[in-house]
PDB file of C-alpha atoms and ligand atoms in Angstrom:
ATOM      1  CA  UNK A   1     -32.475 -78.833   4.212  1.00  0.00           C
ATOM      2  CA  UNK A   2     -30.261 -81.722   5.263  1.00  0.00           C
ATOM      3  CA  UNK A   3     -27.179 -79.791   4.258  1.00  0.00           C
ATOM      4  CA  UNK A   4     -28.422 -76.679   5.979  1.00  0.00           C
ATOM      5  CA  UNK A   5     -28.978 -78.491   9.258  1.00  0.00           C
ATOM      6  CA  UNK A   6     -25.619 -80.180   9.039  1.00  0.00           C
ATOM      7  CA  UNK A   7     -23.679 -77.006   8.225  1.00  0.00           C
ATOM      8  CA  UNK A   8     -25.390 -75.057  10.960  1.00  0.00           C
ATOM      9  CA  UNK A   9     -24.736 -77.872  13.391  1.00  0.00           C
ATOM     10  CA  UNK A  10     -20.990 -77.651  12.892  1.00  0.00           C
ATOM     11  CA  UNK A  11     -20.822 -73.880  13.247  1.00  0.00           C
ATOM     12  CA  UNK A  12     -23.416 -73.224  15.927  1.00  0.00           C
ATOM     13  CA  UNK A  13     -24.299 -76.276  17.900  1.00  0.00           C
ATOM     14  CA  UNK A  14     -25.445 -74.416  21.010  1.00  0.00           C
ATOM     15  CA  UNK A  15     -27.996 -72.361  19.112  1.00  0.00           C
ATOM     16  CA  UNK A  16     -29.214 -75.514  17.391  1.00  0.00           C
ATOM     17  CA  UNK A  17     -29.554 -77.389  20.660  1.00  0.00           C
ATOM     18  CA  UNK A  18     -31.921 -74.756  22.000  1.00  0.00           C
ATOM     19  CA  UNK A  19     -34.257 -75.038  19.021  1.00  0.00           C
ATOM     20  CA  UNK A  20     -35.175 -78.677  19.529  1.00  0.00           C
ATOM     21  CA  UNK A  21     -35.771 -81.241  16.789  1.00  0.00           C
ATOM     22  CA  UNK A  22     -32.368 -80.407  15.315  1.00  0.00           C
ATOM     23  CA  UNK A  23     -29.366 -82.658  15.422  1.00  0.00           C
ATOM     24  CA  UNK A  24     -27.148 -82.481  18.472  1.00  0.00           C
ATOM     25  CA  UNK A  25     -24.275 -84.871  19.098  1.00  0.00           C
ATOM     26  CA  UNK A  26     -23.666 -87.939  17.030  1.00  0.00           C
ATOM     27  CA  UNK A  27     -24.861 -90.785  19.249  1.00  0.00           C
ATOM     28  CA  UNK A  28     -24.120 -93.736  16.996  1.00  0.00           C
ATOM     29  CA  UNK A  29     -23.058 -94.446  13.440  1.00  0.00           C
ATOM     30  CA  UNK A  30     -24.165 -97.712  11.880  1.00  0.00           C
ATOM     31  CA  UNK A  31     -23.633 -99.202   8.436  1.00  0.00           C
ATOM     32  CA  UNK A  32     -26.560 -97.380   6.817  1.00  0.00           C
ATOM     33  CA  UNK A  33     -27.625 -94.700   9.295  1.00  0.00           C
ATOM     34  CA  UNK A  34     -26.305 -92.114  11.750  1.00  0.00           C
ATOM     35  CA  UNK A  35     -28.222 -91.286  14.916  1.00  0.00           C
ATOM     36  CA  UNK A  36     -28.054 -87.838  16.546  1.00  0.00           C
ATOM     37  CA  UNK A  37     -29.387 -86.633  19.849  1.00  0.00           C
ATOM     38  CA  UNK A  38     -31.711 -83.649  20.013  1.00  0.00           C
ATOM     39  CA  UNK A  39     -32.408 -81.191  22.820  1.00  0.00           C
ATOM     40  CA  UNK A  40     -35.340 -83.422  23.776  1.00  0.00           C
ATOM     41  CA  UNK A  41     -34.019 -86.552  25.546  1.00  0.00           C
ATOM     42  CA  UNK A  42     -37.002 -88.531  24.209  1.00  0.00           C
ATOM     43  CA  UNK A  43     -36.284 -87.754  20.545  1.00  0.00           C
ATOM     44  CA  UNK A  44     -33.486 -88.624  18.131  1.00  0.00           C
ATOM     45  CA  UNK A  45     -32.687 -87.773  14.521  1.00  0.00           C
ATOM     46  CA  UNK A  46     -31.858 -90.648  12.171  1.00  0.00           C
ATOM     47  CA  UNK A  47     -29.828 -89.694   9.085  1.00  0.00           C
ATOM     48  CA  UNK A  48     -30.103 -92.195   6.202  1.00  0.00           C
ATOM     49  CA  UNK A  49     -26.803 -92.744   4.328  1.00  0.00           C
ATOM     50  CA  UNK A  50     -26.146 -94.046   0.812  1.00  0.00           C
ATOM     51  CA  UNK A  51     -23.586 -96.536   2.172  1.00  0.00           C
ATOM     52  CA  UNK A  52     -24.493-100.175   1.642  1.00  0.00           C
ATOM     53  CA  UNK A  53     -22.920-103.251   3.169  1.00  0.00           C
ATOM     54  CA  UNK A  54     -23.665-106.935   2.965  1.00  0.00           C
ATOM     55  CA  UNK A  55     -22.386-110.142   4.536  1.00  0.00           C
ATOM     56  CA  UNK A  56     -21.811-108.429   7.876  1.00  0.00           C
ATOM     57  CA  UNK A  57     -19.867-105.575   6.338  1.00  0.00           C
ATOM     58  CA  UNK A  58     -17.535-107.683   4.186  1.00  0.00           C
ATOM     59  CA  UNK A  59     -19.030-106.256   0.991  1.00  0.00           C
ATOM     60  CA  UNK A  60     -19.123-102.457   0.842  1.00  0.00           C
ATOM     61  CA  UNK A  61     -20.542-100.020  -1.658  1.00  0.00           C
ATOM     62  CA  UNK A  62     -22.672 -96.990  -2.278  1.00  0.00           C
ATOM     63  CA  UNK A  63     -26.184 -96.952  -3.672  1.00  0.00           C
ATOM     64  CA  UNK A  64     -26.853 -93.476  -5.086  1.00  0.00           C
ATOM     65  CA  UNK A  65     -29.803 -91.772  -3.357  1.00  0.00           C
ATOM     66  CA  UNK A  66     -30.495 -94.861  -1.214  1.00  0.00           C
ATOM     67  CA  UNK A  67     -30.734 -92.707   1.919  1.00  0.00           C
ATOM     68  CA  UNK A  68     -33.349 -90.476   0.336  1.00  0.00           C
ATOM     69  CA  UNK A  69     -35.377 -93.401  -0.982  1.00  0.00           C
ATOM     70  CA  UNK A  70     -35.190 -95.426   2.252  1.00  0.00           C
ATOM     71  CA  UNK A  71     -36.159 -92.454   4.435  1.00  0.00           C
ATOM     72  CA  UNK A  72     -39.266 -91.850   2.294  1.00  0.00           C
ATOM     73  CA  UNK A  73     -40.176 -95.520   1.958  1.00  0.00           C
ATOM     74  CA  UNK A  74     -39.775 -96.115   5.703  1.00  0.00           C
ATOM     75  CA  UNK A  75     -41.785 -92.991   6.541  1.00  0.00           C
ATOM     76  CA  UNK A  76     -44.634 -94.140   4.287  1.00  0.00           C
ATOM     77  CA  UNK A  77     -44.666 -97.622   5.860  1.00  0.00           C
ATOM     78  CA  UNK A  78     -44.478 -96.257   9.414  1.00  0.00           C
ATOM     79  CA  UNK A  79     -47.352 -93.845   8.728  1.00  0.00           C
ATOM     80  CA  UNK A  80     -49.462 -96.609   7.244  1.00  0.00           C
ATOM     81  CA  UNK A  81     -48.739 -98.932  10.187  1.00  0.00           C
ATOM     82  CA  UNK A  82     -49.429 -96.201  12.757  1.00  0.00           C
ATOM     83  CA  UNK A  83     -52.804 -95.642  11.078  1.00  0.00           C
ATOM     84  CA  UNK A  84     -53.508 -99.339  11.600  1.00  0.00           C
ATOM     85  CA  UNK A  85     -52.639 -99.277  15.291  1.00  0.00           C
ATOM     86  CA  UNK A  86     -48.986-100.372  15.256  1.00  0.00           C
ATOM     87  CA  UNK A  87     -46.916 -98.230  17.607  1.00  0.00           C
ATOM     88  CA  UNK A  88     -43.690 -97.101  15.926  1.00  0.00           C
ATOM     89  CA  UNK A  89     -40.803 -94.792  16.743  1.00  0.00           C
ATOM     90  CA  UNK A  90     -41.550 -92.591  13.715  1.00  0.00           C
ATOM     91  CA  UNK A  91     -42.475 -88.963  14.412  1.00  0.00           C
ATOM     92  CA  UNK A  92     -41.889 -87.162  11.102  1.00  0.00           C
ATOM     93  CA  UNK A  93     -39.461 -86.576   8.271  1.00  0.00           C
ATOM     94  CA  UNK A  94     -37.300 -83.504   8.883  1.00  0.00           C
ATOM     95  CA  UNK A  95     -35.659 -83.515   5.468  1.00  0.00           C
ATOM     96  CA  UNK A  96     -35.196 -85.951   2.614  1.00  0.00           C
ATOM     97  CA  UNK A  97     -32.651 -87.978   4.612  1.00  0.00           C
ATOM     98  CA  UNK A  98     -33.531 -87.135   8.207  1.00  0.00           C
ATOM     99  CA  UNK A  99     -36.226 -88.668  10.339  1.00  0.00           C
ATOM    100  CA  UNK A 100     -37.288 -87.556  13.810  1.00  0.00           C
ATOM    101  CA  UNK A 101     -37.949 -90.625  15.954  1.00  0.00           C
ATOM    102  CA  UNK A 102     -38.753 -91.501  19.547  1.00  0.00           C
ATOM    103  CA  UNK A 103     -35.700 -92.664  21.468  1.00  0.00           C
ATOM    104  CA  UNK A 104     -35.798 -96.394  22.085  1.00  0.00           C
ATOM    105  CA  UNK A 105     -33.861 -98.722  24.294  1.00  0.00           C
ATOM    106  CA  UNK A 106     -33.178-101.169  21.467  1.00  0.00           C
ATOM    107  CA  UNK A 107     -33.947-104.818  22.146  1.00  0.00           C
ATOM    108  CA  UNK A 108     -30.952-106.644  20.591  1.00  0.00           C
ATOM    109  CA  UNK A 109     -33.111-109.084  18.637  1.00  0.00           C
ATOM    110  CA  UNK A 110     -33.699-108.890  14.890  1.00  0.00           C
ATOM    111  CA  UNK A 111     -37.121-110.322  14.103  1.00  0.00           C
ATOM    112  CA  UNK A 112     -37.356-111.825  10.609  1.00  0.00           C
ATOM    113  CA  UNK A 113     -40.709-112.782   9.088  1.00  0.00           C
ATOM    114  CA  UNK A 114     -40.857-114.918   5.943  1.00  0.00           C
ATOM    115  CA  UNK A 115     -43.648-115.746   3.502  1.00  0.00           C
ATOM    116  CA  UNK A 116     -41.547-117.209   0.689  1.00  0.00           C
ATOM    117  CA  UNK A 117     -38.260-119.105   0.940  1.00  0.00           C
ATOM    118  CA  UNK A 118     -35.254-116.961   0.010  1.00  0.00           C
ATOM    119  CA  UNK A 119     -31.778-116.119   1.260  1.00  0.00           C
ATOM    120  CA  UNK A 120     -30.600-117.881   4.399  1.00  0.00           C
ATOM    121  CA  UNK A 121     -33.863-119.829   4.892  1.00  0.00           C
ATOM    122  CA  UNK A 122     -33.690-121.292   1.384  1.00  0.00           C
ATOM    123  CA  UNK A 123     -30.095-122.347   2.138  1.00  0.00           C
ATOM    124  CA  UNK A 124     -30.794-123.667   5.644  1.00  0.00           C
ATOM    125  CA  UNK A 125     -33.794-125.787   4.656  1.00  0.00           C
ATOM    126  CA  UNK A 126     -32.642-126.694   1.149  1.00  0.00           C
ATOM    127  CA  UNK A 127     -35.709-125.095  -0.449  1.00  0.00           C
ATOM    128  CA  UNK A 128     -35.568-123.593  -3.922  1.00  0.00           C
ATOM    129  CA  UNK A 129     -35.761-119.797  -3.673  1.00  0.00           C
ATOM    130  CA  UNK A 130     -39.332-118.738  -4.396  1.00  0.00           C
ATOM    131  CA  UNK A 131     -41.019-121.681  -2.648  1.00  0.00           C
ATOM    132  CA  UNK A 132     -44.194-120.385  -1.002  1.00  0.00           C
ATOM    133  CA  UNK A 133     -44.069-121.446   2.654  1.00  0.00           C
ATOM    134  CA  UNK A 134     -47.026-123.477   3.945  1.00  0.00           C
ATOM    135  CA  UNK A 135     -46.824-121.405   7.145  1.00  0.00           C
ATOM    136  CA  UNK A 136     -45.374-117.979   7.926  1.00  0.00           C
ATOM    137  CA  UNK A 137     -41.974-118.258   9.602  1.00  0.00           C
ATOM    138  CA  UNK A 138     -40.796-115.984  12.416  1.00  0.00           C
ATOM    139  CA  UNK A 139     -37.113-116.092  13.341  1.00  0.00           C
ATOM    140  CA  UNK A 140     -35.022-114.291  15.915  1.00  0.00           C
ATOM    141  CA  UNK A 141     -31.406-113.258  15.369  1.00  0.00           C
ATOM    142  CA  UNK A 142     -29.104-111.918  18.087  1.00  0.00           C
ATOM    143  CA  UNK A 143     -28.162-108.399  17.012  1.00  0.00           C
ATOM    144  CA  UNK A 144     -24.392-108.577  17.361  1.00  0.00           C
ATOM    145  CA  UNK A 145     -21.935-107.558  14.626  1.00  0.00           C
ATOM    146  CA  UNK A 146     -19.095-109.371  16.429  1.00  0.00           C
ATOM    147  CA  UNK A 147     -21.022-112.648  16.321  1.00  0.00           C
ATOM    148  CA  UNK A 148     -22.477-112.067  12.830  1.00  0.00           C
ATOM    149  CA  UNK A 149     -26.109-111.913  14.044  1.00  0.00           C
ATOM    150  CA  UNK A 150     -26.598-115.620  14.878  1.00  0.00           C
ATOM    151  CA  UNK A 151     -30.011-117.300  14.680  1.00  0.00           C
ATOM    152  CA  UNK A 152     -31.421-117.770  18.190  1.00  0.00           C
ATOM    153  CA  UNK A 153     -34.630-119.093  19.767  1.00  0.00           C
ATOM    154  CA  UNK A 154     -36.757-118.301  22.831  1.00  0.00           C
ATOM    155  CA  UNK A 155     -34.470-120.357  25.048  1.00  0.00           C
ATOM    156  CA  UNK A 156     -31.377-118.380  24.022  1.00  0.00           C
ATOM    157  CA  UNK A 157     -33.260-115.119  24.555  1.00  0.00           C
ATOM    158  CA  UNK A 158     -34.175-116.191  28.100  1.00  0.00           C
ATOM    159  CA  UNK A 159     -30.769-117.703  28.831  1.00  0.00           C
ATOM    160  CA  UNK A 160     -28.952-114.496  27.917  1.00  0.00           C
ATOM    161  CA  UNK A 161     -31.693-112.182  29.234  1.00  0.00           C
ATOM    162  CA  UNK A 162     -32.192-110.282  25.961  1.00  0.00           C
ATOM    163  CA  UNK A 163     -35.917-109.760  26.606  1.00  0.00           C
ATOM    164  CA  UNK A 164     -38.637-111.019  28.937  1.00  0.00           C
ATOM    165  CA  UNK A 165     -41.038-113.782  27.919  1.00  0.00           C
ATOM    166  CA  UNK A 166     -43.835-111.226  27.710  1.00  0.00           C
ATOM    167  CA  UNK A 167     -41.738-108.992  25.466  1.00  0.00           C
ATOM    168  CA  UNK A 168     -40.858-111.858  23.122  1.00  0.00           C
ATOM    169  CA  UNK A 169     -44.560-112.667  22.844  1.00  0.00           C
ATOM    170  CA  UNK A 170     -45.225-109.014  21.909  1.00  0.00           C
ATOM    171  CA  UNK A 171     -42.445-109.020  19.313  1.00  0.00           C
ATOM    172  CA  UNK A 172     -43.969-112.051  17.655  1.00  0.00           C
ATOM    173  CA  UNK A 173     -47.520-110.682  17.669  1.00  0.00           C
ATOM    174  CA  UNK A 174     -46.383-107.277  16.396  1.00  0.00           C
ATOM    175  CA  UNK A 175     -44.160-108.777  13.677  1.00  0.00           C
ATOM    176  CA  UNK A 176     -46.967-111.017  12.382  1.00  0.00           C
ATOM    177  CA  UNK A 177     -49.388-108.127  12.407  1.00  0.00           C
ATOM    178  CA  UNK A 178     -46.870-105.954  10.472  1.00  0.00           C
ATOM    179  CA  UNK A 179     -46.572-108.808   7.966  1.00  0.00           C
ATOM    180  CA  UNK A 180     -50.347-108.916   7.386  1.00  0.00           C
ATOM    181  CA  UNK A 181     -50.618-105.134   7.118  1.00  0.00           C
ATOM    182  CA  UNK A 182     -47.641-104.688   4.791  1.00  0.00           C
ATOM    183  CA  UNK A 183     -48.853-107.457   2.491  1.00  0.00           C
ATOM    184  CA  UNK A 184     -52.233-105.770   2.324  1.00  0.00           C
ATOM    185  CA  UNK A 185     -50.541-102.429   1.545  1.00  0.00           C
ATOM    186  CA  UNK A 186     -48.213-103.918  -1.082  1.00  0.00           C
ATOM    187  CA  UNK A 187     -50.671-106.186  -2.929  1.00  0.00           C
ATOM    188  CA  UNK A 188     -52.378-103.421  -4.959  1.00  0.00           C
ATOM    189  CA  UNK A 189     -48.901-102.013  -5.647  1.00  0.00           C
ATOM    190  CA  UNK A 190     -47.967-105.327  -7.234  1.00  0.00           C
ATOM    191  CA  UNK A 191     -45.175-106.042  -4.770  1.00  0.00           C
ATOM    192  CA  UNK A 192     -44.722-109.433  -3.145  1.00  0.00           C
ATOM    193  CA  UNK A 193     -43.390-109.268   0.421  1.00  0.00           C
ATOM    194  CA  UNK A 194     -41.004-112.238   0.486  1.00  0.00           C
ATOM    195  CA  UNK A 195     -39.439-111.582   3.892  1.00  0.00           C
ATOM    196  CA  UNK A 196     -38.292-108.730   6.109  1.00  0.00           C
ATOM    197  CA  UNK A 197     -36.444-107.856   9.280  1.00  0.00           C
ATOM    198  CA  UNK A 198     -37.783-105.679  12.102  1.00  0.00           C
ATOM    199  CA  UNK A 199     -36.225-104.192  15.212  1.00  0.00           C
ATOM    200  CA  UNK A 200     -38.057-103.100  18.317  1.00  0.00           C
ATOM    201  CA  UNK A 201     -37.273-101.069  21.413  1.00  0.00           C
ATOM    202  CA  UNK A 202     -38.635-100.005  24.769  1.00  0.00           C
ATOM    203  CA  UNK A 203     -40.009 -96.501  25.246  1.00  0.00           C
ATOM    204  CA  UNK A 204     -41.611 -95.499  28.556  1.00  0.00           C
ATOM    205  CA  UNK A 205     -42.721 -99.040  29.283  1.00  0.00           C
ATOM    206  CA  UNK A 206     -44.076 -99.752  25.803  1.00  0.00           C
ATOM    207  CA  UNK A 207     -42.578-101.711  22.912  1.00  0.00           C
ATOM    208  CA  UNK A 208     -42.356 -99.708  19.701  1.00  0.00           C
ATOM    209  CA  UNK A 209     -41.360-100.752  16.218  1.00  0.00           C
ATOM    210  CA  UNK A 210     -38.036 -99.082  15.393  1.00  0.00           C
ATOM    211  CA  UNK A 211     -35.268 -98.998  12.784  1.00  0.00           C
ATOM    212  CA  UNK A 212     -36.425 -98.839   9.137  1.00  0.00           C
ATOM    213  CA  UNK A 213     -38.605-100.720   6.654  1.00  0.00           C
ATOM    214  CA  UNK A 214     -36.989-100.445   3.251  1.00  0.00           C
ATOM    215  CA  UNK A 215     -35.438-102.440   0.399  1.00  0.00           C
ATOM    216  CA  UNK A 216     -32.379-102.764   2.691  1.00  0.00           C
ATOM    217  CA  UNK A 217     -34.397-104.730   5.232  1.00  0.00           C
ATOM    218  CA  UNK A 218     -37.096-106.414   3.137  1.00  0.00           C
ATOM    219  CA  UNK A 219     -37.226-108.604   0.045  1.00  0.00           C
ATOM    220  CA  UNK A 220     -39.707-107.183  -2.464  1.00  0.00           C
ATOM    221  CA  UNK A 221     -40.401-109.077  -5.682  1.00  0.00           C
ATOM    222  CA  UNK A 222     -42.478-107.752  -8.538  1.00  0.00           C
ATOM    223  CA  UNK A 223     -45.746-109.675  -8.191  1.00  0.00           C
ATOM    224  CA  UNK A 224     -46.050-110.343 -11.917  1.00  0.00           C
ATOM    225  CA  UNK A 225     -42.462-111.021 -13.010  1.00  0.00           C
ATOM    226  CA  UNK A 226     -40.727-112.023  -9.770  1.00  0.00           C
ATOM    227  CA  UNK A 227     -38.053-109.396 -10.457  1.00  0.00           C
ATOM    228  CA  UNK A 228     -36.054-108.593  -7.330  1.00  0.00           C
ATOM    229  CA  UNK A 229     -36.595-104.978  -6.210  1.00  0.00           C
ATOM    230  CA  UNK A 230     -34.417-104.857  -3.096  1.00  0.00           C
ATOM    231  CA  UNK A 231     -30.909-105.075  -1.689  1.00  0.00           C
ATOM    232  CA  UNK A 232     -30.376-108.546  -3.152  1.00  0.00           C
ATOM    233  CA  UNK A 233     -29.566-106.651  -6.383  1.00  0.00           C
ATOM    234  CA  UNK A 234     -26.550-105.202  -4.512  1.00  0.00           C
ATOM    235  CA  UNK A 235     -25.710-108.349  -2.531  1.00  0.00           C
ATOM    236  CA  UNK A 236     -25.715-110.514  -5.667  1.00  0.00           C
ATOM    237  CA  UNK A 237     -24.353-107.944  -8.162  1.00  0.00           C
ATOM    238  CA  UNK A 238     -27.495-108.062 -10.284  1.00  0.00           C
ATOM    239  CA  UNK A 239     -27.227-104.438 -11.500  1.00  0.00           C
ATOM    240  CA  UNK A 240     -30.094-101.942 -11.591  1.00  0.00           C
ATOM    241  CA  UNK A 241     -29.801-101.337  -7.846  1.00  0.00           C
ATOM    242  CA  UNK A 242     -30.684 -97.617  -7.825  1.00  0.00           C
ATOM    243  CA  UNK A 243     -33.560 -98.247 -10.237  1.00  0.00           C
ATOM    244  CA  UNK A 244     -34.998-100.920  -7.936  1.00  0.00           C
ATOM    245  CA  UNK A 245     -35.005 -98.619  -4.882  1.00  0.00           C
ATOM    246  CA  UNK A 246     -36.579 -95.875  -6.964  1.00  0.00           C
ATOM    247  CA  UNK A 247     -39.249 -98.241  -8.276  1.00  0.00           C
ATOM    248  CA  UNK A 248     -40.155 -99.382  -4.742  1.00  0.00           C
ATOM    249  CA  UNK A 249     -40.503 -95.750  -3.661  1.00  0.00           C
ATOM    250  CA  UNK A 250     -42.679 -94.987  -6.688  1.00  0.00           C
ATOM    251  CA  UNK A 251     -44.999 -97.891  -5.933  1.00  0.00           C
ATOM    252  CA  UNK A 252     -45.131 -97.195  -2.194  1.00  0.00           C
ATOM    253  CA  UNK A 253     -46.194 -93.586  -2.858  1.00  0.00           C
ATOM    254  CA  UNK A 254     -48.666 -94.670  -5.560  1.00  0.00           C
ATOM    255  CA  UNK A 255     -52.294 -93.871  -4.767  1.00  0.00           C
ATOM    256  CA  UNK A 256     -54.324 -97.063  -5.149  1.00  0.00           C
TER     257      UNK A 256
HETATM  258  P1  LIG B   1     -31.700-113.574   5.151  1.00  0.00           P
HETATM  259  O1  LIG B   1     -32.462-114.442   4.212  1.00  0.00           O
HETATM  260  O2  LIG B   1     -30.348-113.172   4.618  1.00  0.00           O
HETATM  261  O3  LIG B   1     -31.614-114.175   6.526  1.00  0.00           O
HETATM  262  O4  LIG B   1     -32.519-112.224   5.294  1.00  0.00           O
HETATM  263  C1  LIG B   1     -33.858-112.213   5.729  1.00  0.00           C
HETATM  264  C2  LIG B   1     -34.417-110.799   5.665  1.00  0.00           C
HETATM  265  O5  LIG B   1     -33.777-109.954   6.590  1.00  0.00           O
HETATM  266  C3  LIG B   1     -34.244-110.120   4.307  1.00  0.00           C
HETATM  267  O6  LIG B   1     -35.457-109.447   3.999  1.00  0.00           O
HETATM  268  C4  LIG B   1     -33.154-109.126   4.492  1.00  0.00           C
HETATM  269  C5  LIG B   1     -33.196-108.811   5.958  1.00  0.00           C
HETATM  270  N1  LIG B   1     -31.865-108.621   6.534  1.00  0.00           N
HETATM  271  C6  LIG B   1     -31.560-107.432   7.157  1.00  0.00           C
HETATM  272  O7  LIG B   1     -32.375-106.512   7.211  1.00  0.00           O
HETATM  273  N2  LIG B   1     -30.322-107.298   7.703  1.00  0.00           N
HETATM  274  C7  LIG B   1     -29.391-108.279   7.669  1.00  0.00           C
HETATM  275  O8  LIG B   1     -28.297-108.073   8.182  1.00  0.00           O
HETATM  276  C8  LIG B   1     -29.735-109.508   7.018  1.00  0.00           C
HETATM  277  C9  LIG B   1     -28.741-110.626   6.949  1.00  0.00           C
HETATM  278  C10 LIG B   1     -30.983-109.635   6.483  1.00  0.00           C
END
């Protein structure tokens, strides 16, 4: 299906544009996804790639079938969250790598929520990785590849005008609610939600959850063994990367 859409697009873009919900022009290509316009100005198609980067693009690689796994995992999370009242950009999967989403005006703030110390928080606070935090941590990062996504706070957000005070309050409330809901979803699937990153955007005056929720953007540890089942396997050259993504998909789709 993905290949069919893509081949048709090259040869007969005008016909495609009239059908709606099919890819139009490439709007943006990021490190892990490509975004296409559709004939509906309110809708976009997100194509999930197998390309993987880390350390702001300094480490590059490919994770076989990552795009397929992440599209399915994200779709399952978005559907679950929508059912629990979280507004997201997700509309539907169009193929195994393509997702139809509502067009957002992206707020350039990455919202990170942490339950257990790992990664940059463990380094910044000198905590051993795996330390359970006495309180959930919410952090904001300025979404800027040139600057390497620096950590920012409410004052920086206001000073630069990245979002209004009301919007920042919504981001925090939504991110904490996503944390509670995802932990509830993952507990019976024996996955520990260590931390994750969310992105949000504006759509007709509302703030919707955007981007993806996948092993690229979350840390998932096996609840029993603590085994890492996320992109840290790629970042840290731990091996078994493809297997980890596949295992997360299997557990996410598991009926509990
Ligand atoms: P960190 O510990 O490296 O700051 O990462 C925190 C969480 O954010 C982790 O779940 C991975 C995710 N993340 C992204 O989604 N994109 C990024 O560029 C980085 C650095 C982290």
